[in-house]
C-alpha cells in the first residue's frame, strides 16, 4: 500500500539573472511512491532536487506540475494541509533550526501543544518520544548543552510526539560527526523496525543507503533508479551503493 504517491511532479523556481527572469527546473516529471511502513532512502548529490522533493511530501512546497498525494490526500488541497502535516513530520538538516525551547522536554512538547493535545496526553507523548530516541535522561537539560547527534535526536523526538505516520528526514546527519551520524541512523532504524513508522531519508551519504529497504537515486531532478540496495548492486555489478550511484550519474550525463 502506497503512503505517498508522486505523479509527474515538476517544480521550478525563477532566477533573476542580470534583470532577466529565467525558469530553473529542479524536478522534472518525476514519478515514485513511498510504501506504508518502509524505510526509503532518496540518494543524490547537492543540487539533485532531493531536498525540494522532501518539502513536497508535507506540502511545504506545492507542485508546479503533476500531483503529490499523502494517504490519497492531494497536497495542493489547502483544506487537507493540516491533516497532511499531521501525517508527515519533517526533520531538517540543522537541529538548531528546530529547537525552540530552553529545556529538552519543553521543546518536545511544543508540537503536541500546537496540535491542541490535552496536557496529560502531552506528558505521556513527551516521555514516550524521549525514551524512543534514548534521550529521556536528558529531559531537564538545556538543548544548547547537547552534542549535535543528541540535538538531532531531540528534534526527532519532537516529531514523534506529534505521532505522525511518516517521518521525512532532510540530510539529518550532514552537520554531525561520525558518532552523531551513527546515533541518528540507529534511532531512525529503530523507529522503523519497532514502531512501523514510515521513514524517508534524504541523504548524499552513500553508506546510509545500506540501512534502507529501497533506494531512490536522483540525478538532475529525475529518478534514475529505484530498488533495494542488494538489487541495485546486483543490477550494476557493483560492490557498494557509491559504485552504483557514480555509474548511474555518468550514464545520465551521457544521456543514455
PDB file of C-alpha atoms in Angstrom:
ATOM      1  CA  UNK A   1       0.000   0.000   0.000  1.00  0.00           C
ATOM      2  CA  UNK A   2       1.371   3.407  -1.009  1.00  0.00           C
ATOM      3  CA  UNK A   3       1.583   6.058   1.694  1.00  0.00           C
ATOM      4  CA  UNK A   4       2.903   8.776  -0.631  1.00  0.00           C
ATOM      5  CA  UNK A   5       2.361   8.844  -4.390  1.00  0.00           C
ATOM      6  CA  UNK A   6       4.177  11.237  -6.724  1.00  0.00           C
ATOM      7  CA  UNK A   7       2.747  11.600 -10.225  1.00  0.00           C
ATOM      8  CA  UNK A   8       4.545  13.532 -12.983  1.00  0.00           C
ATOM      9  CA  UNK A   9       5.875  16.026 -10.445  1.00  0.00           C
ATOM     10  CA  UNK A  10       7.609  19.107 -11.822  1.00  0.00           C
ATOM     11  CA  UNK A  11       8.952  22.036  -9.862  1.00  0.00           C
ATOM     12  CA  UNK A  12      10.856  25.144 -10.885  1.00  0.00           C
ATOM     13  CA  UNK A  13      11.836  28.471  -9.442  1.00  0.00           C
ATOM     14  CA  UNK A  14      12.573  31.778 -11.123  1.00  0.00           C
ATOM     15  CA  UNK A  15      16.099  33.163 -11.109  1.00  0.00           C
ATOM     16  CA  UNK A  16      16.827  36.853 -11.693  1.00  0.00           C
ATOM     17  CA  UNK A  17      19.966  36.835 -13.827  1.00  0.00           C
ATOM     18  CA  UNK A  18      21.046  40.323 -14.900  1.00  0.00           C
ATOM     19  CA  UNK A  19      17.442  41.521 -14.603  1.00  0.00           C
ATOM     20  CA  UNK A  20      16.218  38.677 -16.800  1.00  0.00           C
ATOM     21  CA  UNK A  21      13.837  36.212 -15.170  1.00  0.00           C
ATOM     22  CA  UNK A  22      14.679  32.657 -16.113  1.00  0.00           C
ATOM     23  CA  UNK A  23      12.974  29.421 -15.100  1.00  0.00           C
ATOM     24  CA  UNK A  24      15.217  26.894 -13.370  1.00  0.00           C
ATOM     25  CA  UNK A  25      13.868  23.334 -13.427  1.00  0.00           C
ATOM     26  CA  UNK A  26      14.587  21.463 -10.186  1.00  0.00           C
ATOM     27  CA  UNK A  27      12.322  18.402 -10.570  1.00  0.00           C
ATOM     28  CA  UNK A  28      11.279  17.079 -13.971  1.00  0.00           C
ATOM     29  CA  UNK A  29       8.224  14.839 -14.480  1.00  0.00           C
ATOM     30  CA  UNK A  30       9.105  12.642 -11.512  1.00  0.00           C
ATOM     31  CA  UNK A  31       7.126   9.532 -10.586  1.00  0.00           C
ATOM     32  CA  UNK A  32       7.631   7.479  -7.429  1.00  0.00           C
ATOM     33  CA  UNK A  33       5.883   6.054  -4.403  1.00  0.00           C
ATOM     34  CA  UNK A  34       6.625   5.559  -0.723  1.00  0.00           C
ATOM     35  CA  UNK A  35       5.150   2.377   0.673  1.00  0.00           C
ATOM     36  CA  UNK A  36       3.493   2.366   4.078  1.00  0.00           C
ATOM     37  CA  UNK A  37       5.918   1.173   6.747  1.00  0.00           C
ATOM     38  CA  UNK A  38       9.030   1.123   4.577  1.00  0.00           C
ATOM     39  CA  UNK A  39      12.434   2.753   5.043  1.00  0.00           C
ATOM     40  CA  UNK A  40      13.157   4.597   1.801  1.00  0.00           C
ATOM     41  CA  UNK A  41      16.368   6.474   1.032  1.00  0.00           C
ATOM     42  CA  UNK A  42      16.463   9.295  -1.527  1.00  0.00           C
ATOM     43  CA  UNK A  43      20.101   9.476  -2.537  1.00  0.00           C
ATOM     44  CA  UNK A  44      21.731  12.241  -4.555  1.00  0.00           C
ATOM     45  CA  UNK A  45      24.375  14.935  -4.705  1.00  0.00           C
ATOM     46  CA  UNK A  46      23.740  18.545  -3.697  1.00  0.00           C
ATOM     47  CA  UNK A  47      21.549  20.225  -6.306  1.00  0.00           C
ATOM     48  CA  UNK A  48      19.943  16.994  -7.494  1.00  0.00           C
ATOM     49  CA  UNK A  49      16.497  18.071  -6.236  1.00  0.00           C
ATOM     50  CA  UNK A  50      16.160  15.662  -3.334  1.00  0.00           C
ATOM     51  CA  UNK A  51      15.539  18.320  -0.636  1.00  0.00           C
ATOM     52  CA  UNK A  52      12.995  20.005  -2.900  1.00  0.00           C
ATOM     53  CA  UNK A  53      11.264  16.642  -3.229  1.00  0.00           C
ATOM     54  CA  UNK A  54      11.242  16.207   0.569  1.00  0.00           C
ATOM     55  CA  UNK A  55       9.437  19.525   1.032  1.00  0.00           C
ATOM     56  CA  UNK A  56       6.677  18.319  -1.327  1.00  0.00           C
ATOM     57  CA  UNK A  57       5.947  15.370   0.958  1.00  0.00           C
ATOM     58  CA  UNK A  58       4.333  17.546   3.633  1.00  0.00           C
ATOM     59  CA  UNK A  59       3.125  20.438   1.476  1.00  0.00           C
ATOM     60  CA  UNK A  60       5.823  22.960   2.353  1.00  0.00           C
ATOM     61  CA  UNK A  61       6.256  23.212  -1.422  1.00  0.00           C
ATOM     62  CA  UNK A  62       3.461  22.622  -3.932  1.00  0.00           C
ATOM     63  CA  UNK A  63       3.905  21.185  -7.430  1.00  0.00           C
ATOM     64  CA  UNK A  64       4.340  23.416 -10.459  1.00  0.00           C
ATOM     65  CA  UNK A  65       3.088  20.433 -12.424  1.00  0.00           C
ATOM     66  CA  UNK A  66       1.776  16.985 -11.541  1.00  0.00           C
ATOM     67  CA  UNK A  67       0.486  15.770  -8.181  1.00  0.00           C
ATOM     68  CA  UNK A  68       1.665  14.557  -4.789  1.00  0.00           C
ATOM     69  CA  UNK A  69      -0.719  12.503  -2.645  1.00  0.00           C
ATOM     70  CA  UNK A  70      -0.323  11.619   1.046  1.00  0.00           C
ATOM     71  CA  UNK A  71      -2.736   8.892   2.129  1.00  0.00           C
ATOM     72  CA  UNK A  72      -4.684   9.796  -1.040  1.00  0.00           C
ATOM     73  CA  UNK A  73      -4.878  13.461   0.063  1.00  0.00           C
ATOM     74  CA  UNK A  74      -3.799  15.996  -2.569  1.00  0.00           C
ATOM     75  CA  UNK A  75      -1.059  18.236  -1.105  1.00  0.00           C
ATOM     76  CA  UNK A  76      -2.380  21.120  -3.221  1.00  0.00           C
ATOM     77  CA  UNK A  77      -5.725  20.986  -1.380  1.00  0.00           C
ATOM     78  CA  UNK A  78      -5.479  23.717   1.280  1.00  0.00           C
ATOM     79  CA  UNK A  79      -8.230  22.081   3.344  1.00  0.00           C
ATOM     80  CA  UNK A  80      -6.059  18.962   3.719  1.00  0.00           C
ATOM     81  CA  UNK A  81      -2.863  20.788   4.711  1.00  0.00           C
ATOM     82  CA  UNK A  82      -3.280  20.241   8.477  1.00  0.00           C
ATOM     83  CA  UNK A  83      -4.060  16.533   8.031  1.00  0.00           C
ATOM     84  CA  UNK A  84      -1.092  16.072   5.690  1.00  0.00           C
ATOM     85  CA  UNK A  85       1.348  17.746   8.073  1.00  0.00           C
ATOM     86  CA  UNK A  86      -0.080  15.738  10.970  1.00  0.00           C
ATOM     87  CA  UNK A  87       0.701  12.575   8.997  1.00  0.00           C
ATOM     88  CA  UNK A  88       4.139  13.579   7.699  1.00  0.00           C
ATOM     89  CA  UNK A  89       6.729  15.105  10.035  1.00  0.00           C
ATOM     90  CA  UNK A  90       9.821  16.796   8.583  1.00  0.00           C
ATOM     91  CA  UNK A  91      13.218  16.813  10.331  1.00  0.00           C
ATOM     92  CA  UNK A  92      15.633  19.418   8.947  1.00  0.00           C
ATOM     93  CA  UNK A  93      19.389  19.292   8.405  1.00  0.00           C
ATOM     94  CA  UNK A  94      20.295  21.702  11.212  1.00  0.00           C
ATOM     95  CA  UNK A  95      18.679  20.702  14.548  1.00  0.00           C
ATOM     96  CA  UNK A  96      19.276  24.213  15.927  1.00  0.00           C
ATOM     97  CA  UNK A  97      16.656  25.445  13.453  1.00  0.00           C
ATOM     98  CA  UNK A  98      14.027  23.195  15.072  1.00  0.00           C
ATOM     99  CA  UNK A  99      14.818  23.517  18.772  1.00  0.00           C
ATOM    100  CA  UNK A 100      12.726  26.362  20.196  1.00  0.00           C
ATOM    101  CA  UNK A 101      12.651  25.920  23.992  1.00  0.00           C
ATOM    102  CA  UNK A 102      15.244  26.237  26.754  1.00  0.00           C
ATOM    103  CA  UNK A 103      14.555  22.763  28.200  1.00  0.00           C
ATOM    104  CA  UNK A 104      14.556  19.497  26.234  1.00  0.00           C
ATOM    105  CA  UNK A 105      11.152  18.226  27.389  1.00  0.00           C
ATOM    106  CA  UNK A 106       9.531  21.599  26.721  1.00  0.00           C
ATOM    107  CA  UNK A 107      10.901  21.539  23.202  1.00  0.00           C
ATOM    108  CA  UNK A 108       9.453  18.073  22.551  1.00  0.00           C
ATOM    109  CA  UNK A 109       6.094  19.256  23.955  1.00  0.00           C
ATOM    110  CA  UNK A 110       5.929  22.227  21.560  1.00  0.00           C
ATOM    111  CA  UNK A 111       4.430  20.336  18.619  1.00  0.00           C
ATOM    112  CA  UNK A 112       1.676  18.491  20.513  1.00  0.00           C
ATOM    113  CA  UNK A 113       0.725  21.741  22.282  1.00  0.00           C
ATOM    114  CA  UNK A 114       0.216  23.405  18.895  1.00  0.00           C
ATOM    115  CA  UNK A 115      -1.985  20.489  17.869  1.00  0.00           C
ATOM    116  CA  UNK A 116      -4.220  21.091  20.897  1.00  0.00           C
ATOM    117  CA  UNK A 117      -3.359  17.813  22.626  1.00  0.00           C
ATOM    118  CA  UNK A 118      -4.545  17.715  26.311  1.00  0.00           C
ATOM    119  CA  UNK A 119      -1.785  18.289  28.927  1.00  0.00           C
ATOM    120  CA  UNK A 120      -1.908  14.756  30.385  1.00  0.00           C
ATOM    121  CA  UNK A 121      -1.577  13.252  26.921  1.00  0.00           C
ATOM    122  CA  UNK A 122       1.300  15.645  26.108  1.00  0.00           C
ATOM    123  CA  UNK A 123       3.183  14.461  29.213  1.00  0.00           C
ATOM    124  CA  UNK A 124       2.773  10.857  28.092  1.00  0.00           C
ATOM    125  CA  UNK A 125       3.821  11.605  24.496  1.00  0.00           C
ATOM    126  CA  UNK A 126       6.889  13.586  25.544  1.00  0.00           C
ATOM    127  CA  UNK A 127       8.135  10.829  27.844  1.00  0.00           C
ATOM    128  CA  UNK A 128       7.499   8.117  25.249  1.00  0.00           C
ATOM    129  CA  UNK A 129       9.150  10.124  22.461  1.00  0.00           C
ATOM    130  CA  UNK A 130      12.276  10.848  24.501  1.00  0.00           C
ATOM    131  CA  UNK A 131      12.536   7.192  25.510  1.00  0.00           C
ATOM    132  CA  UNK A 132      12.171   6.168  21.864  1.00  0.00           C
ATOM    133  CA  UNK A 133      15.300   8.153  20.934  1.00  0.00           C
ATOM    134  CA  UNK A 134      17.184   7.305  24.160  1.00  0.00           C
ATOM    135  CA  UNK A 135      17.134  10.909  25.401  1.00  0.00           C
ATOM    136  CA  UNK A 136      14.801  10.575  28.403  1.00  0.00           C
ATOM    137  CA  UNK A 137      17.595  11.093  30.939  1.00  0.00           C
ATOM    138  CA  UNK A 138      18.339  14.460  29.303  1.00  0.00           C
ATOM    139  CA  UNK A 139      14.744  15.719  29.545  1.00  0.00           C
ATOM    140  CA  UNK A 140      15.645  18.519  32.029  1.00  0.00           C
ATOM    141  CA  UNK A 141      18.771  19.608  30.145  1.00  0.00           C
ATOM    142  CA  UNK A 142      19.218  22.732  28.057  1.00  0.00           C
ATOM    143  CA  UNK A 143      19.407  21.832  24.329  1.00  0.00           C
ATOM    144  CA  UNK A 144      22.459  24.040  23.758  1.00  0.00           C
ATOM    145  CA  UNK A 145      24.478  21.794  26.104  1.00  0.00           C
ATOM    146  CA  UNK A 146      23.845  18.708  23.958  1.00  0.00           C
ATOM    147  CA  UNK A 147      26.054  17.290  21.225  1.00  0.00           C
ATOM    148  CA  UNK A 148      24.993  17.579  17.583  1.00  0.00           C
ATOM    149  CA  UNK A 149      23.737  13.989  17.488  1.00  0.00           C
ATOM    150  CA  UNK A 150      21.791  14.461  20.723  1.00  0.00           C
ATOM    151  CA  UNK A 151      20.186  17.663  19.412  1.00  0.00           C
ATOM    152  CA  UNK A 152      19.076  15.874  16.260  1.00  0.00           C
ATOM    153  CA  UNK A 153      17.587  13.053  18.333  1.00  0.00           C
ATOM    154  CA  UNK A 154      15.627  15.637  20.365  1.00  0.00           C
ATOM    155  CA  UNK A 155      14.383  17.155  17.097  1.00  0.00           C
ATOM    156  CA  UNK A 156      13.247  13.685  16.004  1.00  0.00           C
ATOM    157  CA  UNK A 157      11.530  13.196  19.390  1.00  0.00           C
ATOM    158  CA  UNK A 158       9.626  16.446  18.804  1.00  0.00           C
ATOM    159  CA  UNK A 159       8.254  14.978  15.585  1.00  0.00           C
ATOM    160  CA  UNK A 160       7.468  11.605  17.189  1.00  0.00           C
ATOM    161  CA  UNK A 161       5.459  13.358  19.924  1.00  0.00           C
ATOM    162  CA  UNK A 162       3.083  14.611  17.234  1.00  0.00           C
ATOM    163  CA  UNK A 163       2.503  10.937  16.303  1.00  0.00           C
ATOM    164  CA  UNK A 164       2.906  11.151  12.517  1.00  0.00           C
ATOM    165  CA  UNK A 165       2.684   8.010  10.402  1.00  0.00           C
ATOM    166  CA  UNK A 166       5.740   9.080   8.401  1.00  0.00           C
ATOM    167  CA  UNK A 167       8.947  10.972   9.185  1.00  0.00           C
ATOM    168  CA  UNK A 168      10.906  12.635   6.379  1.00  0.00           C
ATOM    169  CA  UNK A 169      14.484  13.489   7.327  1.00  0.00           C
ATOM    170  CA  UNK A 170      16.237  16.009   5.089  1.00  0.00           C
ATOM    171  CA  UNK A 171      20.013  15.469   5.378  1.00  0.00           C
ATOM    172  CA  UNK A 172      19.729  14.865   9.157  1.00  0.00           C
ATOM    173  CA  UNK A 173      23.368  13.788   9.546  1.00  0.00           C
ATOM    174  CA  UNK A 174      25.019  16.352   7.271  1.00  0.00           C
ATOM    175  CA  UNK A 175      26.262  18.534  10.135  1.00  0.00           C
ATOM    176  CA  UNK A 176      27.233  15.715  12.515  1.00  0.00           C
ATOM    177  CA  UNK A 177      30.454  13.921  13.355  1.00  0.00           C
ATOM    178  CA  UNK A 178      30.669  10.126  12.749  1.00  0.00           C
ATOM    179  CA  UNK A 179      29.398   9.305  16.241  1.00  0.00           C
ATOM    180  CA  UNK A 180      26.420  11.649  15.867  1.00  0.00           C
ATOM    181  CA  UNK A 181      25.647  10.217  12.433  1.00  0.00           C
ATOM    182  CA  UNK A 182      25.578   6.703  13.850  1.00  0.00           C
ATOM    183  CA  UNK A 183      23.314   7.760  16.743  1.00  0.00           C
ATOM    184  CA  UNK A 184      20.769   9.252  14.331  1.00  0.00           C
ATOM    185  CA  UNK A 185      20.875   6.285  11.931  1.00  0.00           C
ATOM    186  CA  UNK A 186      20.394   3.817  14.812  1.00  0.00           C
ATOM    187  CA  UNK A 187      17.442   5.903  16.071  1.00  0.00           C
ATOM    188  CA  UNK A 188      15.536   6.095  12.795  1.00  0.00           C
ATOM    189  CA  UNK A 189      16.213   2.424  12.012  1.00  0.00           C
ATOM    190  CA  UNK A 190      14.756   1.507  15.408  1.00  0.00           C
ATOM    191  CA  UNK A 191      11.672   3.692  14.841  1.00  0.00           C
ATOM    192  CA  UNK A 192      11.024   1.967  11.535  1.00  0.00           C
ATOM    193  CA  UNK A 193      11.548  -1.586  12.755  1.00  0.00           C
ATOM    194  CA  UNK A 194       9.939  -1.377  16.199  1.00  0.00           C
ATOM    195  CA  UNK A 195       7.183   1.205  15.661  1.00  0.00           C
ATOM    196  CA  UNK A 196       6.423   0.702  11.983  1.00  0.00           C
ATOM    197  CA  UNK A 197       6.893   4.410  11.219  1.00  0.00           C
ATOM    198  CA  UNK A 198       7.422   5.082   7.536  1.00  0.00           C
ATOM    199  CA  UNK A 199      10.856   6.670   7.084  1.00  0.00           C
ATOM    200  CA  UNK A 200      12.072   8.728   4.129  1.00  0.00           C
ATOM    201  CA  UNK A 201      15.769   9.567   4.475  1.00  0.00           C
ATOM    202  CA  UNK A 202      17.176  12.277   2.204  1.00  0.00           C
ATOM    203  CA  UNK A 203      20.963  11.998   2.061  1.00  0.00           C
ATOM    204  CA  UNK A 204      24.128  12.309  -0.006  1.00  0.00           C
ATOM    205  CA  UNK A 205      25.978   9.794   2.159  1.00  0.00           C
ATOM    206  CA  UNK A 206      26.150   6.616   0.088  1.00  0.00           C
ATOM    207  CA  UNK A 207      26.727   4.314   3.080  1.00  0.00           C
ATOM    208  CA  UNK A 208      23.456   5.425   4.723  1.00  0.00           C
ATOM    209  CA  UNK A 209      21.531   3.907   1.823  1.00  0.00           C
ATOM    210  CA  UNK A 210      22.551   0.455   3.050  1.00  0.00           C
ATOM    211  CA  UNK A 211      20.173   0.804   6.028  1.00  0.00           C
ATOM    212  CA  UNK A 212      17.099   1.172   3.822  1.00  0.00           C
ATOM    213  CA  UNK A 213      14.552  -1.179   2.265  1.00  0.00           C
ATOM    214  CA  UNK A 214      14.692   0.709  -1.025  1.00  0.00           C
ATOM    215  CA  UNK A 215      16.895   3.404  -2.515  1.00  0.00           C
ATOM    216  CA  UNK A 216      15.726   6.094  -4.931  1.00  0.00           C
ATOM    217  CA  UNK A 217      18.689   7.641  -6.772  1.00  0.00           C
ATOM    218  CA  UNK A 218      18.177  11.205  -8.014  1.00  0.00           C
ATOM    219  CA  UNK A 219      20.298  12.859 -10.687  1.00  0.00           C
ATOM    220  CA  UNK A 220      19.452  16.332 -12.015  1.00  0.00           C
ATOM    221  CA  UNK A 221      15.842  16.306 -10.833  1.00  0.00           C
ATOM    222  CA  UNK A 222      14.994  12.816 -12.070  1.00  0.00           C
ATOM    223  CA  UNK A 223      14.778   9.380 -10.502  1.00  0.00           C
ATOM    224  CA  UNK A 224      17.370   7.266 -12.295  1.00  0.00           C
ATOM    225  CA  UNK A 225      16.867   4.071 -10.262  1.00  0.00           C
ATOM    226  CA  UNK A 226      14.606   2.745  -7.506  1.00  0.00           C
ATOM    227  CA  UNK A 227      15.137  -0.648  -5.873  1.00  0.00           C
ATOM    228  CA  UNK A 228      16.624  -2.374  -2.838  1.00  0.00           C
ATOM    229  CA  UNK A 229      20.352  -1.823  -2.183  1.00  0.00           C
ATOM    230  CA  UNK A 230      21.016  -5.512  -2.902  1.00  0.00           C
ATOM    231  CA  UNK A 231      19.152  -5.472  -6.211  1.00  0.00           C
ATOM    232  CA  UNK A 232      20.804  -2.240  -7.339  1.00  0.00           C
ATOM    233  CA  UNK A 233      24.281  -3.590  -6.625  1.00  0.00           C
ATOM    234  CA  UNK A 234      23.480  -6.795  -8.489  1.00  0.00           C
ATOM    235  CA  UNK A 235      21.988  -4.888 -11.423  1.00  0.00           C
ATOM    236  CA  UNK A 236      25.084  -2.723 -11.839  1.00  0.00           C
ATOM    237  CA  UNK A 237      27.586  -5.400 -10.781  1.00  0.00           C
ATOM    238  CA  UNK A 238      28.772  -3.030  -8.065  1.00  0.00           C
ATOM    239  CA  UNK A 239      30.322  -3.629  -4.648  1.00  0.00           C
ATOM    240  CA  UNK A 240      28.767  -0.588  -2.966  1.00  0.00           C
ATOM    241  CA  UNK A 241      25.999   1.974  -3.357  1.00  0.00           C
ATOM    242  CA  UNK A 242      28.701   4.531  -4.129  1.00  0.00           C
ATOM    243  CA  UNK A 243      29.679   2.487  -7.199  1.00  0.00           C
ATOM    244  CA  UNK A 244      26.025   2.251  -8.241  1.00  0.00           C
ATOM    245  CA  UNK A 245      25.495   5.987  -7.847  1.00  0.00           C
ATOM    246  CA  UNK A 246      28.522   7.083  -9.863  1.00  0.00           C
ATOM    247  CA  UNK A 247      27.776   4.638 -12.673  1.00  0.00           C
ATOM    248  CA  UNK A 248      24.230   5.981 -12.890  1.00  0.00           C
ATOM    249  CA  UNK A 249      25.439   9.586 -12.754  1.00  0.00           C
ATOM    250  CA  UNK A 250      27.891   9.001 -15.602  1.00  0.00           C
ATOM    251  CA  UNK A 251      25.201   7.221 -17.605  1.00  0.00           C
ATOM    252  CA  UNK A 252      22.752  10.094 -17.084  1.00  0.00           C
ATOM    253  CA  UNK A 253      25.400  12.653 -18.028  1.00  0.00           C
ATOM    254  CA  UNK A 254      25.979  10.847 -21.317  1.00  0.00           C
ATOM    255  CA  UNK A 255      22.212  10.934 -21.918  1.00  0.00           C
ATOM    256  CA  UNK A 256      21.846   7.164 -22.123  1.00  0.00           C
TER     257      UNK A 256
END
